[in-house]
């Protein structure tokens, strides 16, 4: 049974099926903390980081912000939404939070390189930026799929190469059709 109580002492989470893979949506109180790929390569480190930094356990359920996230993700996949309007909480290091905040500034249908993100956050260590991008727990909502290599080629993605390709194609097709 899925609970509908909004708890502040646990991380409420629920899996949701998107057109390009299963996402695990999670909240603490009234903030969304995760929209992560269930089958993603960084899933276990993300769950471990959340437990370590929040001292909270995961509990299956839903919350108003999870329901709002599902609605907005559905609108995104229908081509009716380009930006998300959700209360977010970043759970990570200060550096990761700076990188994830910079990702929010990448416009719909566009891409930026790791080097461009590094310059935005004042860091010359592209690999550190790549690690922070790869640790983003709010996939799609915080658009790490819009980050590409300096040569313009697609790079790794927590949801897999096929999901990244799908998301960029989805955004570009809407962008070019408008």
PDB file of C-alpha atoms in Angstrom:
ATOM      1  CA  UNK A   1       0.000   0.000   0.000  1.00  0.00           C
ATOM      2  CA  UNK A   2       1.262   3.470  -0.893  1.00  0.00           C
ATOM      3  CA  UNK A   3       1.115   5.961   1.941  1.00  0.00           C
ATOM      4  CA  UNK A   4       0.068   9.527   1.265  1.00  0.00           C
ATOM      5  CA  UNK A   5       1.321  11.154   4.465  1.00  0.00           C
ATOM      6  CA  UNK A   6       3.998  13.819   4.026  1.00  0.00           C
ATOM      7  CA  UNK A   7       6.827  12.908   6.406  1.00  0.00           C
ATOM      8  CA  UNK A   8       9.836  15.046   7.240  1.00  0.00           C
ATOM      9  CA  UNK A   9      11.689  12.278   9.071  1.00  0.00           C
ATOM     10  CA  UNK A  10      11.953   9.876   6.119  1.00  0.00           C
ATOM     11  CA  UNK A  11      12.611  10.055   2.395  1.00  0.00           C
ATOM     12  CA  UNK A  12       9.345   9.213   0.658  1.00  0.00           C
ATOM     13  CA  UNK A  13       9.872   7.658  -2.759  1.00  0.00           C
ATOM     14  CA  UNK A  14       7.919   6.150  -5.600  1.00  0.00           C
ATOM     15  CA  UNK A  15       8.915   4.661  -8.955  1.00  0.00           C
ATOM     16  CA  UNK A  16       7.396   6.219 -12.067  1.00  0.00           C
ATOM     17  CA  UNK A  17       7.595   4.988 -15.652  1.00  0.00           C
ATOM     18  CA  UNK A  18       8.720   7.572 -18.203  1.00  0.00           C
ATOM     19  CA  UNK A  19       8.870   6.988 -21.972  1.00  0.00           C
ATOM     20  CA  UNK A  20      12.624   6.395 -21.692  1.00  0.00           C
ATOM     21  CA  UNK A  21      12.926   4.447 -18.431  1.00  0.00           C
ATOM     22  CA  UNK A  22      11.860   4.117 -14.809  1.00  0.00           C
ATOM     23  CA  UNK A  23      12.525   7.012 -12.469  1.00  0.00           C
ATOM     24  CA  UNK A  24      12.549   6.950  -8.682  1.00  0.00           C
ATOM     25  CA  UNK A  25      10.957  10.173  -7.421  1.00  0.00           C
ATOM     26  CA  UNK A  26      11.665  11.102  -3.806  1.00  0.00           C
ATOM     27  CA  UNK A  27      10.841  13.884  -1.396  1.00  0.00           C
ATOM     28  CA  UNK A  28      11.692  15.056   2.065  1.00  0.00           C
ATOM     29  CA  UNK A  29       8.842  17.104   3.443  1.00  0.00           C
ATOM     30  CA  UNK A  30       7.657  19.430   0.698  1.00  0.00           C
ATOM     31  CA  UNK A  31      10.803  19.345  -1.431  1.00  0.00           C
ATOM     32  CA  UNK A  32      11.748  17.021  -4.255  1.00  0.00           C
ATOM     33  CA  UNK A  33      15.170  15.492  -3.658  1.00  0.00           C
ATOM     34  CA  UNK A  34      15.378  12.815  -6.338  1.00  0.00           C
ATOM     35  CA  UNK A  35      14.285  11.950  -9.858  1.00  0.00           C
ATOM     36  CA  UNK A  36      16.837   9.251 -10.504  1.00  0.00           C
ATOM     37  CA  UNK A  37      17.052   6.345 -12.899  1.00  0.00           C
ATOM     38  CA  UNK A  38      16.068   3.059 -11.253  1.00  0.00           C
ATOM     39  CA  UNK A  39      18.492   1.165 -13.490  1.00  0.00           C
ATOM     40  CA  UNK A  40      21.135   3.914 -13.461  1.00  0.00           C
ATOM     41  CA  UNK A  41      24.816   3.218 -12.919  1.00  0.00           C
ATOM     42  CA  UNK A  42      25.031   5.691 -10.027  1.00  0.00           C
ATOM     43  CA  UNK A  43      21.872   4.568  -8.218  1.00  0.00           C
ATOM     44  CA  UNK A  44      23.541   2.810  -5.270  1.00  0.00           C
ATOM     45  CA  UNK A  45      26.020   5.633  -4.572  1.00  0.00           C
ATOM     46  CA  UNK A  46      23.123   8.135  -4.688  1.00  0.00           C
ATOM     47  CA  UNK A  47      21.045   6.149  -2.198  1.00  0.00           C
ATOM     48  CA  UNK A  48      24.083   5.753   0.050  1.00  0.00           C
ATOM     49  CA  UNK A  49      24.862   9.503  -0.122  1.00  0.00           C
ATOM     50  CA  UNK A  50      21.258  10.356   0.780  1.00  0.00           C
ATOM     51  CA  UNK A  51      21.272   8.068   3.816  1.00  0.00           C
ATOM     52  CA  UNK A  52      24.668   9.340   4.958  1.00  0.00           C
ATOM     53  CA  UNK A  53      23.919  13.072   4.564  1.00  0.00           C
ATOM     54  CA  UNK A  54      20.276  13.103   5.707  1.00  0.00           C
ATOM     55  CA  UNK A  55      20.369  10.308   8.295  1.00  0.00           C
ATOM     56  CA  UNK A  56      16.941   9.307   6.925  1.00  0.00           C
ATOM     57  CA  UNK A  57      15.636   6.014   5.576  1.00  0.00           C
ATOM     58  CA  UNK A  58      13.609   5.512   2.410  1.00  0.00           C
ATOM     59  CA  UNK A  59       9.925   4.663   2.637  1.00  0.00           C
ATOM     60  CA  UNK A  60       7.690   3.858  -0.331  1.00  0.00           C
ATOM     61  CA  UNK A  61       4.826   6.307  -0.655  1.00  0.00           C
ATOM     62  CA  UNK A  62       3.877   9.592  -2.210  1.00  0.00           C
ATOM     63  CA  UNK A  63       3.696  13.254  -1.300  1.00  0.00           C
ATOM     64  CA  UNK A  64       2.207  16.370  -2.860  1.00  0.00           C
ATOM     65  CA  UNK A  65       5.548  17.321  -4.426  1.00  0.00           C
ATOM     66  CA  UNK A  66       6.000  13.815  -5.890  1.00  0.00           C
ATOM     67  CA  UNK A  67       2.529  14.062  -7.415  1.00  0.00           C
ATOM     68  CA  UNK A  68       3.349  17.517  -8.779  1.00  0.00           C
ATOM     69  CA  UNK A  69       6.630  16.168 -10.211  1.00  0.00           C
ATOM     70  CA  UNK A  70       4.782  13.325 -11.954  1.00  0.00           C
ATOM     71  CA  UNK A  71       2.339  15.815 -13.483  1.00  0.00           C
ATOM     72  CA  UNK A  72       5.131  18.090 -14.690  1.00  0.00           C
ATOM     73  CA  UNK A  73       7.203  15.199 -16.050  1.00  0.00           C
ATOM     74  CA  UNK A  74       4.131  13.935 -17.918  1.00  0.00           C
ATOM     75  CA  UNK A  75       3.664  17.419 -19.406  1.00  0.00           C
ATOM     76  CA  UNK A  76       7.367  17.504 -20.361  1.00  0.00           C
ATOM     77  CA  UNK A  77       7.106  14.184 -22.155  1.00  0.00           C
ATOM     78  CA  UNK A  78       3.953  15.355 -23.936  1.00  0.00           C
ATOM     79  CA  UNK A  79       5.871  18.383 -25.210  1.00  0.00           C
ATOM     80  CA  UNK A  80       3.762  20.784 -23.128  1.00  0.00           C
ATOM     81  CA  UNK A  81       6.461  21.815 -20.620  1.00  0.00           C
ATOM     82  CA  UNK A  82      10.021  23.061 -21.085  1.00  0.00           C
ATOM     83  CA  UNK A  83      10.845  24.067 -17.499  1.00  0.00           C
ATOM     84  CA  UNK A  84       9.971  22.592 -14.144  1.00  0.00           C
ATOM     85  CA  UNK A  85       8.475  24.544 -11.275  1.00  0.00           C
ATOM     86  CA  UNK A  86       9.157  22.379  -8.249  1.00  0.00           C
ATOM     87  CA  UNK A  87      10.678  23.025  -4.825  1.00  0.00           C
ATOM     88  CA  UNK A  88      14.036  21.227  -4.961  1.00  0.00           C
ATOM     89  CA  UNK A  89      16.601  20.330  -2.334  1.00  0.00           C
ATOM     90  CA  UNK A  90      20.062  19.302  -3.472  1.00  0.00           C
ATOM     91  CA  UNK A  91      21.646  16.614  -1.313  1.00  0.00           C
ATOM     92  CA  UNK A  92      25.376  16.614  -1.977  1.00  0.00           C
ATOM     93  CA  UNK A  93      28.574  18.561  -1.410  1.00  0.00           C
ATOM     94  CA  UNK A  94      28.738  22.332  -1.851  1.00  0.00           C
ATOM     95  CA  UNK A  95      30.629  21.812  -5.124  1.00  0.00           C
ATOM     96  CA  UNK A  96      28.021  19.381  -6.445  1.00  0.00           C
ATOM     97  CA  UNK A  97      25.265  21.847  -5.518  1.00  0.00           C
ATOM     98  CA  UNK A  98      27.028  24.621  -7.485  1.00  0.00           C
ATOM     99  CA  UNK A  99      27.303  22.374 -10.540  1.00  0.00           C
ATOM    100  CA  UNK A 100      23.682  21.197 -10.295  1.00  0.00           C
ATOM    101  CA  UNK A 101      22.517  24.810  -9.966  1.00  0.00           C
ATOM    102  CA  UNK A 102      24.485  25.667 -13.136  1.00  0.00           C
ATOM    103  CA  UNK A 103      22.703  22.837 -14.983  1.00  0.00           C
ATOM    104  CA  UNK A 104      19.383  24.583 -14.338  1.00  0.00           C
ATOM    105  CA  UNK A 105      20.566  27.434 -16.578  1.00  0.00           C
ATOM    106  CA  UNK A 106      20.981  25.265 -19.696  1.00  0.00           C
ATOM    107  CA  UNK A 107      18.025  26.225 -21.901  1.00  0.00           C
ATOM    108  CA  UNK A 108      15.547  23.659 -23.184  1.00  0.00           C
ATOM    109  CA  UNK A 109      16.712  22.189 -26.507  1.00  0.00           C
ATOM    110  CA  UNK A 110      20.306  23.360 -26.063  1.00  0.00           C
ATOM    111  CA  UNK A 111      23.499  21.743 -24.782  1.00  0.00           C
ATOM    112  CA  UNK A 112      26.642  22.868 -22.989  1.00  0.00           C
ATOM    113  CA  UNK A 113      29.996  21.170 -22.621  1.00  0.00           C
ATOM    114  CA  UNK A 114      31.588  20.121 -19.351  1.00  0.00           C
ATOM    115  CA  UNK A 115      34.125  22.901 -19.948  1.00  0.00           C
ATOM    116  CA  UNK A 116      31.369  25.497 -20.217  1.00  0.00           C
ATOM    117  CA  UNK A 117      29.839  24.242 -16.968  1.00  0.00           C
ATOM    118  CA  UNK A 118      33.286  24.301 -15.328  1.00  0.00           C
ATOM    119  CA  UNK A 119      33.759  27.940 -16.383  1.00  0.00           C
ATOM    120  CA  UNK A 120      30.317  28.801 -15.001  1.00  0.00           C
ATOM    121  CA  UNK A 121      31.200  27.422 -11.555  1.00  0.00           C
ATOM    122  CA  UNK A 122      34.769  28.769 -11.614  1.00  0.00           C
ATOM    123  CA  UNK A 123      36.507  25.405 -11.774  1.00  0.00           C
ATOM    124  CA  UNK A 124      39.277  24.255 -14.095  1.00  0.00           C
ATOM    125  CA  UNK A 125      38.954  20.590 -13.145  1.00  0.00           C
ATOM    126  CA  UNK A 126      36.631  19.298 -15.875  1.00  0.00           C
ATOM    127  CA  UNK A 127      36.764  15.796 -14.422  1.00  0.00           C
ATOM    128  CA  UNK A 128      35.441  17.070 -11.084  1.00  0.00           C
ATOM    129  CA  UNK A 129      32.621  18.808 -12.932  1.00  0.00           C
ATOM    130  CA  UNK A 130      31.945  15.589 -14.843  1.00  0.00           C
ATOM    131  CA  UNK A 131      31.759  13.685 -11.569  1.00  0.00           C
ATOM    132  CA  UNK A 132      29.291  16.188 -10.130  1.00  0.00           C
ATOM    133  CA  UNK A 133      27.152  16.128 -13.281  1.00  0.00           C
ATOM    134  CA  UNK A 134      27.169  12.327 -13.154  1.00  0.00           C
ATOM    135  CA  UNK A 135      26.038  12.408  -9.513  1.00  0.00           C
ATOM    136  CA  UNK A 136      22.970  14.566 -10.218  1.00  0.00           C
ATOM    137  CA  UNK A 137      20.056  12.915  -8.366  1.00  0.00           C
ATOM    138  CA  UNK A 138      17.396  14.999 -10.156  1.00  0.00           C
ATOM    139  CA  UNK A 139      17.647  13.738 -13.724  1.00  0.00           C
ATOM    140  CA  UNK A 140      15.528  15.481 -16.353  1.00  0.00           C
ATOM    141  CA  UNK A 141      14.330  18.104 -13.842  1.00  0.00           C
ATOM    142  CA  UNK A 142      17.938  19.276 -13.397  1.00  0.00           C
ATOM    143  CA  UNK A 143      18.955  18.708 -17.030  1.00  0.00           C
ATOM    144  CA  UNK A 144      22.277  16.882 -16.885  1.00  0.00           C
ATOM    145  CA  UNK A 145      21.248  15.191 -20.152  1.00  0.00           C
ATOM    146  CA  UNK A 146      22.039  18.535 -21.848  1.00  0.00           C
ATOM    147  CA  UNK A 147      25.755  18.250 -21.013  1.00  0.00           C
ATOM    148  CA  UNK A 148      27.968  16.961 -23.831  1.00  0.00           C
ATOM    149  CA  UNK A 149      31.653  16.555 -24.569  1.00  0.00           C
ATOM    150  CA  UNK A 150      33.813  19.433 -25.845  1.00  0.00           C
ATOM    151  CA  UNK A 151      33.787  17.829 -29.288  1.00  0.00           C
ATOM    152  CA  UNK A 152      29.972  17.972 -29.403  1.00  0.00           C
ATOM    153  CA  UNK A 153      29.584  14.234 -28.884  1.00  0.00           C
ATOM    154  CA  UNK A 154      27.288  12.628 -26.354  1.00  0.00           C
ATOM    155  CA  UNK A 155      28.896  11.384 -23.166  1.00  0.00           C
ATOM    156  CA  UNK A 156      27.749   9.011 -20.440  1.00  0.00           C
ATOM    157  CA  UNK A 157      24.464   9.416 -18.655  1.00  0.00           C
ATOM    158  CA  UNK A 158      23.019   7.894 -15.473  1.00  0.00           C
ATOM    159  CA  UNK A 159      19.938   6.740 -17.384  1.00  0.00           C
ATOM    160  CA  UNK A 160      22.043   5.262 -20.173  1.00  0.00           C
ATOM    161  CA  UNK A 161      23.063   6.482 -23.600  1.00  0.00           C
ATOM    162  CA  UNK A 162      19.679   5.595 -25.132  1.00  0.00           C
ATOM    163  CA  UNK A 163      17.769   7.698 -22.574  1.00  0.00           C
ATOM    164  CA  UNK A 164      20.100  10.666 -23.122  1.00  0.00           C
ATOM    165  CA  UNK A 165      19.685  10.381 -26.883  1.00  0.00           C
ATOM    166  CA  UNK A 166      15.900  10.139 -26.486  1.00  0.00           C
ATOM    167  CA  UNK A 167      15.703  13.206 -24.217  1.00  0.00           C
ATOM    168  CA  UNK A 168      17.860  15.395 -26.452  1.00  0.00           C
ATOM    169  CA  UNK A 169      15.959  14.289 -29.547  1.00  0.00           C
ATOM    170  CA  UNK A 170      12.641  15.002 -27.781  1.00  0.00           C
ATOM    171  CA  UNK A 171      13.753  18.517 -26.851  1.00  0.00           C
ATOM    172  CA  UNK A 172      15.322  19.322 -30.206  1.00  0.00           C
ATOM    173  CA  UNK A 173      12.326  18.094 -32.189  1.00  0.00           C
ATOM    174  CA  UNK A 174       9.998  20.334 -30.167  1.00  0.00           C
ATOM    175  CA  UNK A 175      12.498  23.173 -30.352  1.00  0.00           C
ATOM    176  CA  UNK A 176      12.760  22.971 -34.138  1.00  0.00           C
ATOM    177  CA  UNK A 177       9.025  22.465 -34.676  1.00  0.00           C
ATOM    178  CA  UNK A 178       7.973  25.535 -32.698  1.00  0.00           C
TER     179      UNK A 178
END
